[in-house]
Coordinates of C-alpha atoms in Angstrom, one line a residue:
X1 CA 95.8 136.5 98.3
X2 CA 96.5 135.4 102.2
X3 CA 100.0 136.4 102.9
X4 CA 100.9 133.0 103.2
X5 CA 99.5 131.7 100.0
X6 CA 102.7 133.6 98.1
X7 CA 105.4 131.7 100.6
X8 CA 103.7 128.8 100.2
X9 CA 104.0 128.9 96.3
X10 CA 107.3 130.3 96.6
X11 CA 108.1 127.4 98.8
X12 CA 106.8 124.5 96.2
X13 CA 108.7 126.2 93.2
X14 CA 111.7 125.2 95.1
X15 CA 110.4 122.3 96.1
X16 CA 109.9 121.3 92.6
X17 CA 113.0 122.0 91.3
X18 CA 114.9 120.4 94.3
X19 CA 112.9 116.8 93.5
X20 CA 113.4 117.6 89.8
X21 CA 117.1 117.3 90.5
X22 CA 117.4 113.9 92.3
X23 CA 114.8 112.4 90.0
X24 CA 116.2 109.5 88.7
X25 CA 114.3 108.3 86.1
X26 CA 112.9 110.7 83.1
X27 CA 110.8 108.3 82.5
X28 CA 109.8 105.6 83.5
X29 CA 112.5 102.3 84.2
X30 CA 111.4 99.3 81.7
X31 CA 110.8 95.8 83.0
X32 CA 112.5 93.3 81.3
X33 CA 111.6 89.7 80.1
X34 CA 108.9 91.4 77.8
X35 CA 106.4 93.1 79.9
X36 CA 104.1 95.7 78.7
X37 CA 103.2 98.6 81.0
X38 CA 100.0 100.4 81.0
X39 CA 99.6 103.2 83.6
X40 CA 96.7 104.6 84.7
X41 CA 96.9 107.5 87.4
X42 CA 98.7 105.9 90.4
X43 CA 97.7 102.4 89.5
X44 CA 100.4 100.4 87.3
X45 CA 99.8 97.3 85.4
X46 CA 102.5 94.9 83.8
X47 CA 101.2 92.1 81.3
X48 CA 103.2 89.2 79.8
X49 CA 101.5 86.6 77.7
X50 CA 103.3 83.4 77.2
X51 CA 102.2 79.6 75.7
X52 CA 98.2 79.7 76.4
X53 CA 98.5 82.2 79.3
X54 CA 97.9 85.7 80.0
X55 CA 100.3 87.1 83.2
X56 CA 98.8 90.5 84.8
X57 CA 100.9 91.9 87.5
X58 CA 98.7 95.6 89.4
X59 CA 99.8 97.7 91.9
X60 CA 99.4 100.8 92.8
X61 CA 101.4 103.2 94.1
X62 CA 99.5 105.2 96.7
X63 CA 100.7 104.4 100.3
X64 CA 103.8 102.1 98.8
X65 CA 106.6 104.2 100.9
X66 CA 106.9 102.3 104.0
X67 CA 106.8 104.8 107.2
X68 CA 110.4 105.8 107.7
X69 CA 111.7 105.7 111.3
X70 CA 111.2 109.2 112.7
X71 CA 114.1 109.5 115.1
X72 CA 116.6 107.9 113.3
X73 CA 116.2 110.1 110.5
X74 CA 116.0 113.5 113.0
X75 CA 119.3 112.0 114.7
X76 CA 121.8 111.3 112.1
X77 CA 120.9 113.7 109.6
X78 CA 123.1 116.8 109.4
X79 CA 121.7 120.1 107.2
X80 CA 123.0 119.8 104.1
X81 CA 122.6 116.3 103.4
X82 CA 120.6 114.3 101.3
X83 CA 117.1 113.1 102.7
X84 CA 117.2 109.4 102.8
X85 CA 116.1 107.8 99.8
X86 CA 112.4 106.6 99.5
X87 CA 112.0 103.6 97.9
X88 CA 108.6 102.3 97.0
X89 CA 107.3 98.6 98.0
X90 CA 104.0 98.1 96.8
X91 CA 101.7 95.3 97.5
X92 CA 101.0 93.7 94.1
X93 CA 98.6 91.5 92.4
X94 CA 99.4 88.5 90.2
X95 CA 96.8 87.2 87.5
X96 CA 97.3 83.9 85.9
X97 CA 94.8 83.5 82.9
X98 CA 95.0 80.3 81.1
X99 CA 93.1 80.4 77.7
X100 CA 91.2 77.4 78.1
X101 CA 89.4 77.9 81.4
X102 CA 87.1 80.3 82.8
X103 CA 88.9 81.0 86.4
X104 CA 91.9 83.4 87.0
X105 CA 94.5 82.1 89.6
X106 CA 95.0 85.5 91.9
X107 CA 98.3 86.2 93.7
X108 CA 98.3 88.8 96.4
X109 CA 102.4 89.5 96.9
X110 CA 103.7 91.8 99.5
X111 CA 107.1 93.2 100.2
X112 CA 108.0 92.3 104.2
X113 CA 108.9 95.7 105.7
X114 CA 112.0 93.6 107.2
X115 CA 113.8 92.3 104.5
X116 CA 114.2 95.4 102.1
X117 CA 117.8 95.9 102.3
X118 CA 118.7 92.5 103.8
X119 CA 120.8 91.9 100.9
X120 CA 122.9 89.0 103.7
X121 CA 120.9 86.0 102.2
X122 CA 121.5 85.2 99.1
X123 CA 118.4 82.5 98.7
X124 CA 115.9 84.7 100.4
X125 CA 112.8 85.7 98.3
X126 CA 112.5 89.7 98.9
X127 CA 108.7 89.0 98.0
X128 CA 106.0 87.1 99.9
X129 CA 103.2 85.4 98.5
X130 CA 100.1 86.2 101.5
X131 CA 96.7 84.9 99.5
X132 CA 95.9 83.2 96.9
X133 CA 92.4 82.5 95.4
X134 CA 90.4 82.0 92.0
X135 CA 88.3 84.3 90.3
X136 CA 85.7 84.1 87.1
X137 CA 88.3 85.6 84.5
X138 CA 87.0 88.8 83.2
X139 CA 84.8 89.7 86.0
X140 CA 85.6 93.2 86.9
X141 CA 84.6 92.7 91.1
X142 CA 85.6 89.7 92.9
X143 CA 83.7 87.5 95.2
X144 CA 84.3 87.3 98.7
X145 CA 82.4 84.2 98.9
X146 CA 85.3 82.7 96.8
X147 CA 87.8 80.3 99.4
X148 CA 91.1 82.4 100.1
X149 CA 93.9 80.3 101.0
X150 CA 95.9 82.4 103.2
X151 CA 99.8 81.5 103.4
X152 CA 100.5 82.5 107.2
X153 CA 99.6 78.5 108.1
X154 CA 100.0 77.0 104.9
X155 CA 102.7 74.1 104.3
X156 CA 105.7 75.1 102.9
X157 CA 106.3 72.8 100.2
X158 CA 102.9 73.9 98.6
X159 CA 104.1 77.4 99.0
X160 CA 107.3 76.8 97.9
X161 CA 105.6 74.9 94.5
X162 CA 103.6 78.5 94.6
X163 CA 106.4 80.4 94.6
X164 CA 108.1 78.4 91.7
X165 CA 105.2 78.8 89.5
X166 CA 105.2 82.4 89.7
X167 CA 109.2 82.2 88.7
X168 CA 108.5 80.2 86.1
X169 CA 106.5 82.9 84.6
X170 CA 108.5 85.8 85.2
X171 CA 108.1 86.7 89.0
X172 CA 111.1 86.6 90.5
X173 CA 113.6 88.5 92.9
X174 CA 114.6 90.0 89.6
X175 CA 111.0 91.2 88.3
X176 CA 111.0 92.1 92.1
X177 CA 113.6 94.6 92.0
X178 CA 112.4 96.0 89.0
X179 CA 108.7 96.4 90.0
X180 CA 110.3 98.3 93.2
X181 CA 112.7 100.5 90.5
X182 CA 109.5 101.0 88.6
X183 CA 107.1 101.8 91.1
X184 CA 109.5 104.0 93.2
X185 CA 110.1 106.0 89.7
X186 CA 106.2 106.2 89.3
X187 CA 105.7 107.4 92.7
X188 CA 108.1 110.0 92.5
X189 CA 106.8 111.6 89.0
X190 CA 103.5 111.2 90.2
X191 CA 104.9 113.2 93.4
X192 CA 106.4 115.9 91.2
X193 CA 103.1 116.3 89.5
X194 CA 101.3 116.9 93.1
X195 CA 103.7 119.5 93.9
X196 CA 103.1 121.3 90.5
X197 CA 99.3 120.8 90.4
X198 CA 99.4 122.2 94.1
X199 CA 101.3 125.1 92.9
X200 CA 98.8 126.2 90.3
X201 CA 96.0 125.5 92.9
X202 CA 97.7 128.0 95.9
X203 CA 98.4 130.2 93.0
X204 CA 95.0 130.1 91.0
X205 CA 92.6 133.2 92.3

């Protein structure tokens, strides 16, 4: 063994146990309104069929923890106290399959690095809606030859009606927060499981 190759296992043991302490969640934060989760590695995927519709809502948790701000953090923080928490924002993807037609309506939401935590404004949507397009339901890679509409330049009463059809089928602020609860327990277990996994690896001769 390198010398260092015992300190560094040493090191993740405690590791492990000090994020097996603040862990939240056991397992994993349900999403209410009748969701069902299927997980798959880091990639997460919530489905909710209502009236002649299929709802698929994917993320994936890899590079969801926005960059925290280096010099706050060094600053403010004294020894013993808790590292900030990390809270994970991932982009996600809304499906809307409708029985009777052979096209999927895709969603592509992000979370604005700005407004986590601007709690100020009540009406404010803590989710953005940045592309939309249609894609041959079932059809496992999508077309780029497929129109995009892009939501930067796009009228807002249209994106408002957008952003009111996703409500009305479950995406909300409050499916929002949840998917953030969710994904930031996810990303956190999944972390856990590096830091074990990398144990056994520095460990393995």
């Amino acid at each position: 063994f390198p010398p260092g190759d015992k300190a560094f296992a040493q090191f993740l043991s405690d590791e492990i146990k000090e994020e097996k302490k603040i862990q939240k969640h056991k397992s994993l934060p349900k999403v209410s309104g009748g969701w069902e989760l299927e997980v798959h590695g880091t990639e997460a995927k919530l489905v909710r069929k209502i009236a002649g519709e299929k709802i698929t809502v994917t993320f994936n948790i890899n590079n969801s923890i926005p960059p925290s701000d280096e010099e706050d953090t060094q600053e403010q923080q004294k020894p013993d106290e808790q590292e900030p928490e990390l809270t994970s924002t991932p982009n996600f993807v809304v499906e809307v399959i409708k029985d009777d037609t052979k096209q999927t309506l895709v969603l592509d939401c992000h979370f604005p690095e700005d407004e986590i935590g601007n709690e100020g404004e009540e009406e404010s949507d803590i989710f953005t809606i940045r592309e939309v397009s249609f894609q041959p339901t079932g059809e496992a890679d999508w077309k780029d030859t497929n129109y995009t509409l892009n939501t930067d330049s796009l009228d807002w009463a249209l994106y408002d009606h957008l952003m009111d059809f996703l409500a009305d089928r479950g995406v909300d602020n409050t499916f929002a927060d949840e998917l953030v609860e969710l994904s930031t327990a996810l990303e956190h277990q999944e972390y856990i499981k590096f830091l074990e996994d990398l144990k056994s690896f520095v460990k393995c001769q």
